[in-house]
PDB file of C-alpha atoms in Angstrom:
ATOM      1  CA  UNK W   1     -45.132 -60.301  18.000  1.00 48.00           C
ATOM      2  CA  UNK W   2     -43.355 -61.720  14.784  1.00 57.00           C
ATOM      3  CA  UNK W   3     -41.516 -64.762  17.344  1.00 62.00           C
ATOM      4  CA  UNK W   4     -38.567 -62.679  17.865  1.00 62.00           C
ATOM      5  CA  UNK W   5     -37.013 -62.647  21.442  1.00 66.00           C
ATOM      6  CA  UNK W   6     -36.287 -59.404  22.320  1.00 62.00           C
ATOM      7  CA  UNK W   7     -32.829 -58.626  22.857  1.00 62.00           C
ATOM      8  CA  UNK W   8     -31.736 -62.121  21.368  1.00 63.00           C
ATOM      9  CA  UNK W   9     -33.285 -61.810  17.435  1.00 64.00           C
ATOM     10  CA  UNK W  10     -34.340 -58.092  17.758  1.00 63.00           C
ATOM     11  CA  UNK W  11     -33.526 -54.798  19.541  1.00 64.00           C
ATOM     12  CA  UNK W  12     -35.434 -51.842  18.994  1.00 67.00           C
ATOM     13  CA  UNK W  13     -33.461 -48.558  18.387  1.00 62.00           C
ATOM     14  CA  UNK W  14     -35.121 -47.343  21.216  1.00 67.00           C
ATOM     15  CA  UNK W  15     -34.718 -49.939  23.846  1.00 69.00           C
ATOM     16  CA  UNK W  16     -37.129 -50.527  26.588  1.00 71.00           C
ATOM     17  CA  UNK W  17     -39.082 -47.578  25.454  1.00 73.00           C
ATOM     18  CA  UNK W  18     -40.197 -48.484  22.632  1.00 75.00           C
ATOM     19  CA  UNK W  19     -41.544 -51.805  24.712  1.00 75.00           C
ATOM     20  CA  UNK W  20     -43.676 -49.221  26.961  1.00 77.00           C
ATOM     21  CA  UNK W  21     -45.045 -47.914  23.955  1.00 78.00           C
ATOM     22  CA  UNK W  22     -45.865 -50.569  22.779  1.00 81.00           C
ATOM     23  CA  UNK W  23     -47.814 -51.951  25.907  1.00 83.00           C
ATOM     24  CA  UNK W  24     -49.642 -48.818  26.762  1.00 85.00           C
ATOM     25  CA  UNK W  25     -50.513 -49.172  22.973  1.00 85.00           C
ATOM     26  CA  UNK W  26     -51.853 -52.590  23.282  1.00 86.00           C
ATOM     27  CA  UNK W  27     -53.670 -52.352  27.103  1.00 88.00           C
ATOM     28  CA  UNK W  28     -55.006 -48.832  26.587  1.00 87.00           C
ATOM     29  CA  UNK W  29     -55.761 -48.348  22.500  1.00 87.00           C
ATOM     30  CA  UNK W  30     -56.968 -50.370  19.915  1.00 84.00           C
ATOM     31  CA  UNK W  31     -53.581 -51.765  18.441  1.00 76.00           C
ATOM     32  CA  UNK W  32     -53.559 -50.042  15.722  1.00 81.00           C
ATOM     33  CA  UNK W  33     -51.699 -47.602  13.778  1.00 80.00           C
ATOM     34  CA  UNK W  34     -54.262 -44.626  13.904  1.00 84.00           C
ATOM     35  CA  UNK W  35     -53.880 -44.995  17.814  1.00 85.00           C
ATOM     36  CA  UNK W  36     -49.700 -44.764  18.140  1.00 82.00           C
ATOM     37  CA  UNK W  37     -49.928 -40.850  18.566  1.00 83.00           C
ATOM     38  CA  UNK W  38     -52.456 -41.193  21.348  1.00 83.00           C
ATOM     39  CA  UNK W  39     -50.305 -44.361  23.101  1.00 83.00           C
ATOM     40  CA  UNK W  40     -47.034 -42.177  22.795  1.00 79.00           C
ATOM     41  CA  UNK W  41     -49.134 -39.275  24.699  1.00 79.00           C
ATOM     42  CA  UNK W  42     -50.579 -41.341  27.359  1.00 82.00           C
ATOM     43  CA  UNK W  43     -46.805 -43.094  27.706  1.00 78.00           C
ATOM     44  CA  UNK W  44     -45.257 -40.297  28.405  1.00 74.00           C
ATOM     45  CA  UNK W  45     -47.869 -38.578  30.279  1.00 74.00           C
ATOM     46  CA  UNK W  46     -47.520 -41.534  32.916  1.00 78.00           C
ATOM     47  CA  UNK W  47     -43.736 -41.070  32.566  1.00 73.00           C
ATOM     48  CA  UNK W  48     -44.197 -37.558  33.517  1.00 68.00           C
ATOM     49  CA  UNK W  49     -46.496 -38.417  36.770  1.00 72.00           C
ATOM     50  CA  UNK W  50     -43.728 -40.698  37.975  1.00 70.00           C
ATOM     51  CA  UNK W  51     -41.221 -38.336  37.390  1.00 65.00           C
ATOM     52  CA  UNK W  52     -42.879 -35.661  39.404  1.00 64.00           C
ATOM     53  CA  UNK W  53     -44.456 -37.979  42.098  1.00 69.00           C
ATOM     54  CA  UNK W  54     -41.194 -38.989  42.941  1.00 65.00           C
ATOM     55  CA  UNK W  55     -39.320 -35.418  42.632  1.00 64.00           C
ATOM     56  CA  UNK W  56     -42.124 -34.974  45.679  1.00 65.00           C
ATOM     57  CA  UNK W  57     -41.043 -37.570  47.315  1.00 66.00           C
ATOM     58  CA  UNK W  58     -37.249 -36.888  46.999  1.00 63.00           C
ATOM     59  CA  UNK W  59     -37.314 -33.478  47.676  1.00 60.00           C
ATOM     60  CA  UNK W  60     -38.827 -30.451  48.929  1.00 60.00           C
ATOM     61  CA  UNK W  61     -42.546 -29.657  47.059  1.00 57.00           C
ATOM     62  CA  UNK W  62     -41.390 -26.232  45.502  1.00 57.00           C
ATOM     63  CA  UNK W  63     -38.595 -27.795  44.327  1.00 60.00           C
ATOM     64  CA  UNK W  64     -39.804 -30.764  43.073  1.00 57.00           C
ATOM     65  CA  UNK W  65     -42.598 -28.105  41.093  1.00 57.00           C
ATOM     66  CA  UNK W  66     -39.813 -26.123  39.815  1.00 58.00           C
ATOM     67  CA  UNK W  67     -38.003 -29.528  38.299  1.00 57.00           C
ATOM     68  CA  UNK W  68     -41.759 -30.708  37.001  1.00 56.00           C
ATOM     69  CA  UNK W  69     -41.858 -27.933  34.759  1.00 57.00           C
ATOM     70  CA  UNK W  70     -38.571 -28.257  33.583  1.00 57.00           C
ATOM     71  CA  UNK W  71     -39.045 -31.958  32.805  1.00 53.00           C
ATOM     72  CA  UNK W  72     -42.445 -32.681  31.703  1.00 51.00           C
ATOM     73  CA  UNK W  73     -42.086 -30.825  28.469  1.00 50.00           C
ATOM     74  CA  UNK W  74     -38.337 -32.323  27.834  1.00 52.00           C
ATOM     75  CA  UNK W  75     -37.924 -35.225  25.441  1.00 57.00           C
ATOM     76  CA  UNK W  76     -38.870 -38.246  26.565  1.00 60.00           C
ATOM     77  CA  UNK W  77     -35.961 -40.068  26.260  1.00 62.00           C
ATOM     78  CA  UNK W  78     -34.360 -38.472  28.954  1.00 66.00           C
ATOM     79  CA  UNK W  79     -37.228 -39.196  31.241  1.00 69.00           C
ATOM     80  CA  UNK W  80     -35.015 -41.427  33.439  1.00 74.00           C
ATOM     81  CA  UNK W  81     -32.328 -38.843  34.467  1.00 75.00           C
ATOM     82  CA  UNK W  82     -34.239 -36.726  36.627  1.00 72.00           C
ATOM     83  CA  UNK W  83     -35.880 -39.966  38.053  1.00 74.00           C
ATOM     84  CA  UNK W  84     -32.491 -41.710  38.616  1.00 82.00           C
ATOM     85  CA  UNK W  85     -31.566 -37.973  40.091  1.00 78.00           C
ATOM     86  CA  UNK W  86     -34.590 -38.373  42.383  1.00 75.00           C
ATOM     87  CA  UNK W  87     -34.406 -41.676  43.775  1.00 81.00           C
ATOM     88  CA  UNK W  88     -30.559 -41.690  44.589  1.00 85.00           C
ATOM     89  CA  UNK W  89     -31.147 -38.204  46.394  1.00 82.00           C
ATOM     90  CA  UNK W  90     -33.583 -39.726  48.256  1.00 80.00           C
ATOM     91  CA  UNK W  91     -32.654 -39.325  52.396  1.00 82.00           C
ATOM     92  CA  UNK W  92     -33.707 -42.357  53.364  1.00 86.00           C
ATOM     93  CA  UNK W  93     -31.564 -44.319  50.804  1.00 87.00           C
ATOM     94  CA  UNK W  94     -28.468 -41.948  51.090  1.00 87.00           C
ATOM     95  CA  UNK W  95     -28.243 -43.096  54.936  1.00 91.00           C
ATOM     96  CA  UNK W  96     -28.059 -47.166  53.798  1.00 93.00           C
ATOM     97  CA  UNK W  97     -24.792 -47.375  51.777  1.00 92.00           C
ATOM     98  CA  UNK W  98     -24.691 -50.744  50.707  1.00 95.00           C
ATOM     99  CA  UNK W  99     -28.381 -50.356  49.648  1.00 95.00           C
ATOM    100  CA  UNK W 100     -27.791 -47.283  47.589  1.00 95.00           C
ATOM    101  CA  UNK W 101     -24.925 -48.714  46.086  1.00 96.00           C
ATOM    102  CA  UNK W 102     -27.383 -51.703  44.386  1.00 96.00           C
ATOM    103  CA  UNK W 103     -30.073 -49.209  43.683  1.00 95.00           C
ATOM    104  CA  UNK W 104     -27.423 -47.371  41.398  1.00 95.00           C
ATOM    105  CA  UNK W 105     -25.817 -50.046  40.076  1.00 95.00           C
ATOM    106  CA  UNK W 106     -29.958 -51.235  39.142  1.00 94.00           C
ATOM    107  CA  UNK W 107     -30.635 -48.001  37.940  1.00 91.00           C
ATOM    108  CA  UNK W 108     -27.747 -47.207  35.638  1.00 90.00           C
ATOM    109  CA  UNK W 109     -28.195 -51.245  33.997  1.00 90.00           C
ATOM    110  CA  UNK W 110     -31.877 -50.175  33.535  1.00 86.00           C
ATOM    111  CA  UNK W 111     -31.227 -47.021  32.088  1.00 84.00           C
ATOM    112  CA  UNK W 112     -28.780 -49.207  29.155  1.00 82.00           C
ATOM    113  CA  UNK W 113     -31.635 -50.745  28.483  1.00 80.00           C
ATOM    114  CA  UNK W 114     -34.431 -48.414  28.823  1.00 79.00           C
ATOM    115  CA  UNK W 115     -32.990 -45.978  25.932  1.00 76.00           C
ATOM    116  CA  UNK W 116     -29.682 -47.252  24.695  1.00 73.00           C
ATOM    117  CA  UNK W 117     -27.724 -43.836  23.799  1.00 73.00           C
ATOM    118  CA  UNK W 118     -28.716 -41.861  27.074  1.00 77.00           C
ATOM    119  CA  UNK W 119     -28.873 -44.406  29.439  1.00 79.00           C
ATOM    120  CA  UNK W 120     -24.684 -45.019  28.501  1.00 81.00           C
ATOM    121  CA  UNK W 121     -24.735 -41.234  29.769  1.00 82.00           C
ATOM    122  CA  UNK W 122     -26.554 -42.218  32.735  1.00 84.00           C
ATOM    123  CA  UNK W 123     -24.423 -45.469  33.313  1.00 87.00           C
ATOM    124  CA  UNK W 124     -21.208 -43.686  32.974  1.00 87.00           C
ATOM    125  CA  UNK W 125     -22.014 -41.455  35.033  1.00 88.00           C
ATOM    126  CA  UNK W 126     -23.376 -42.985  37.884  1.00 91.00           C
ATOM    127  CA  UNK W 127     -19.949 -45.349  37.657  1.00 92.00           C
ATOM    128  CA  UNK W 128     -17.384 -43.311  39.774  1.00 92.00           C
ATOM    129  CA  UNK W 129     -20.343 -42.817  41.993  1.00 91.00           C
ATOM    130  CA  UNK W 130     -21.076 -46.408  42.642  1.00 94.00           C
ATOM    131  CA  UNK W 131     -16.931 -46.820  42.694  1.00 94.00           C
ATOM    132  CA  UNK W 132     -16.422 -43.996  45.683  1.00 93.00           C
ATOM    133  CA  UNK W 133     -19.132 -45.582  47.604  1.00 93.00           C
ATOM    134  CA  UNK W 134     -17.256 -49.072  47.295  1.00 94.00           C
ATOM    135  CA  UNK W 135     -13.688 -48.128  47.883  1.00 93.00           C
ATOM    136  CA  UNK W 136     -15.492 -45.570  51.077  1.00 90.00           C
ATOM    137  CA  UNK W 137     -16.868 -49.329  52.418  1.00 91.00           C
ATOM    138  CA  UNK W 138     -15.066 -51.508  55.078  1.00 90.00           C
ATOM    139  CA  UNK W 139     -13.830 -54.816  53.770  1.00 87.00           C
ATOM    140  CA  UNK W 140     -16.535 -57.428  55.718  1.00 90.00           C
ATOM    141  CA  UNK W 141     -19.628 -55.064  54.401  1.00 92.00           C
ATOM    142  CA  UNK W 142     -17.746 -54.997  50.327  1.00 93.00           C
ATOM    143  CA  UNK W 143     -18.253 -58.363  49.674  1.00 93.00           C
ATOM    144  CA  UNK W 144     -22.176 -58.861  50.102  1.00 94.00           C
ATOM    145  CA  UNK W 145     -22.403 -55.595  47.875  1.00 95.00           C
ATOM    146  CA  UNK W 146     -20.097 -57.211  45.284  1.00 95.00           C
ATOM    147  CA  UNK W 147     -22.099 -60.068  45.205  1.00 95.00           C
ATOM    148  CA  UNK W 148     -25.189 -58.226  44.701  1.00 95.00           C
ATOM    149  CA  UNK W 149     -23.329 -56.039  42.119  1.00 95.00           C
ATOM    150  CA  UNK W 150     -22.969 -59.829  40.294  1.00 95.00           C
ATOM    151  CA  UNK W 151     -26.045 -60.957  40.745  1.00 95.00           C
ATOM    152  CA  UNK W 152     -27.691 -57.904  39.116  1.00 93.00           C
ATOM    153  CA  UNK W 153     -25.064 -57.877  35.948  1.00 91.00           C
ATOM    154  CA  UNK W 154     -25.950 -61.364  35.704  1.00 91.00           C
ATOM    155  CA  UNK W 155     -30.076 -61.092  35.548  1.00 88.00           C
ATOM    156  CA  UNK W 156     -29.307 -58.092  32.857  1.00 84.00           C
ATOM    157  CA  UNK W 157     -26.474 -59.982  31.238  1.00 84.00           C
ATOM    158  CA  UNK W 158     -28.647 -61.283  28.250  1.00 80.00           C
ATOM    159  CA  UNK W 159     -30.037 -57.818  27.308  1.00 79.00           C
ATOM    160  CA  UNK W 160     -27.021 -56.332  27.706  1.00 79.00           C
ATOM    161  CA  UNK W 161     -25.522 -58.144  25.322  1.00 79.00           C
ATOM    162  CA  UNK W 162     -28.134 -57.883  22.857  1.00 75.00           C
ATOM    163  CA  UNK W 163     -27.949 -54.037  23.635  1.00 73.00           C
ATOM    164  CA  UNK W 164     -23.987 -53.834  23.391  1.00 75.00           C
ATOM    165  CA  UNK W 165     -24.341 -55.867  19.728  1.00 74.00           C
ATOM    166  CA  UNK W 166     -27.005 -53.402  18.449  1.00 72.00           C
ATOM    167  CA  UNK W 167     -24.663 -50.503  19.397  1.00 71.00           C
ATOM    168  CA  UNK W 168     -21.669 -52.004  17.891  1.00 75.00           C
ATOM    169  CA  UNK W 169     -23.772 -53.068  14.738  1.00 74.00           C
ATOM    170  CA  UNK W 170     -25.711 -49.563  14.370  1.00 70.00           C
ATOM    171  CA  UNK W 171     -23.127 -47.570  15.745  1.00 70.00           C
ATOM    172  CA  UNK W 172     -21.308 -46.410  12.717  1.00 67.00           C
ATOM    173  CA  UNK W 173     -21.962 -43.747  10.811  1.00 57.00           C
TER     174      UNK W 173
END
């Protein structure tokens, strides 16, 4: 609404989650103000479901059970920890190097933007993660990961910026 580019004229204190919100507000409810409690349940209700569907899929059932509870009543803005947790356990992707180093590096842009302040803490730490996993890789199977590394920074490079000037301009206290 209101014209404004997201990320270019506006960005919400709350990043990308405020943007779910804000859809499940518009495709499920009525649009308008009476319905924002009921949009911010059903939001994070489906945020919860993805959580623990992939906790199952990740790892072992009574584990993933014992996270679920431990999650699902958390705050919702640090909803994409245990998911980022969950898919970069994963088996499957562990085994593929070069693939798990993109996921990462996908995961921790996505978490800047999906919620500004913890996704840093997700970024940052992810970082010496993704950097092991480079400097562990032989030279001829570096440089198509590094290219996919830039390519990635380069389709988030717009929000990123807008998210990097809304820290530095609401970042004082």
């Amino acid at each position: 609404g209101l014209g404004l580019a997201y990320y270019r004229d506006f960005v919400s204190v709350h990043g990308l989650l405020a943007v779910f919100h804000g859809l499940v507000h518009s495709l499920f409810f009525d649009g308008t103000y009476a319905s924002v409690p009921y949009a911010f349940a059903l939001t994070d209700s489906l945020f919860a479901a993805l959580i623990t569907g992939s906790f199952f899929l990740a790892l072992p059932a009574r584990v993933a059970l014992l996270f679920s509870f431990f999650v699902l009543p958390s705050w919702n803005r640090f909803y994409l920890f245990p998911l980022v947790l969950a898919v970069l356990s994963a088996e499957g992707l562990r085994r593929r190097r070069e693939a798990w180093i993109l996921v990462a590096v996908f995961l921790g842009l996505f978490a800047l933007l999906f919620n500004h302040a913890p996704g840093f803490g997700i970024a940052l730490s992810l970082a010496p993660w993704i950097v092991f996993e480079l400097w562990s890789l032989p030279s001829r199977r570096l440089w198509p990961v590094l290219a996919g590394m830039l390519a990635l920074l380069a389709a988030f490079a717009w929000p990123l910026l807008g998210a990097m000037r809304f820290i530095a301009e609401n970042g004082q206290g």
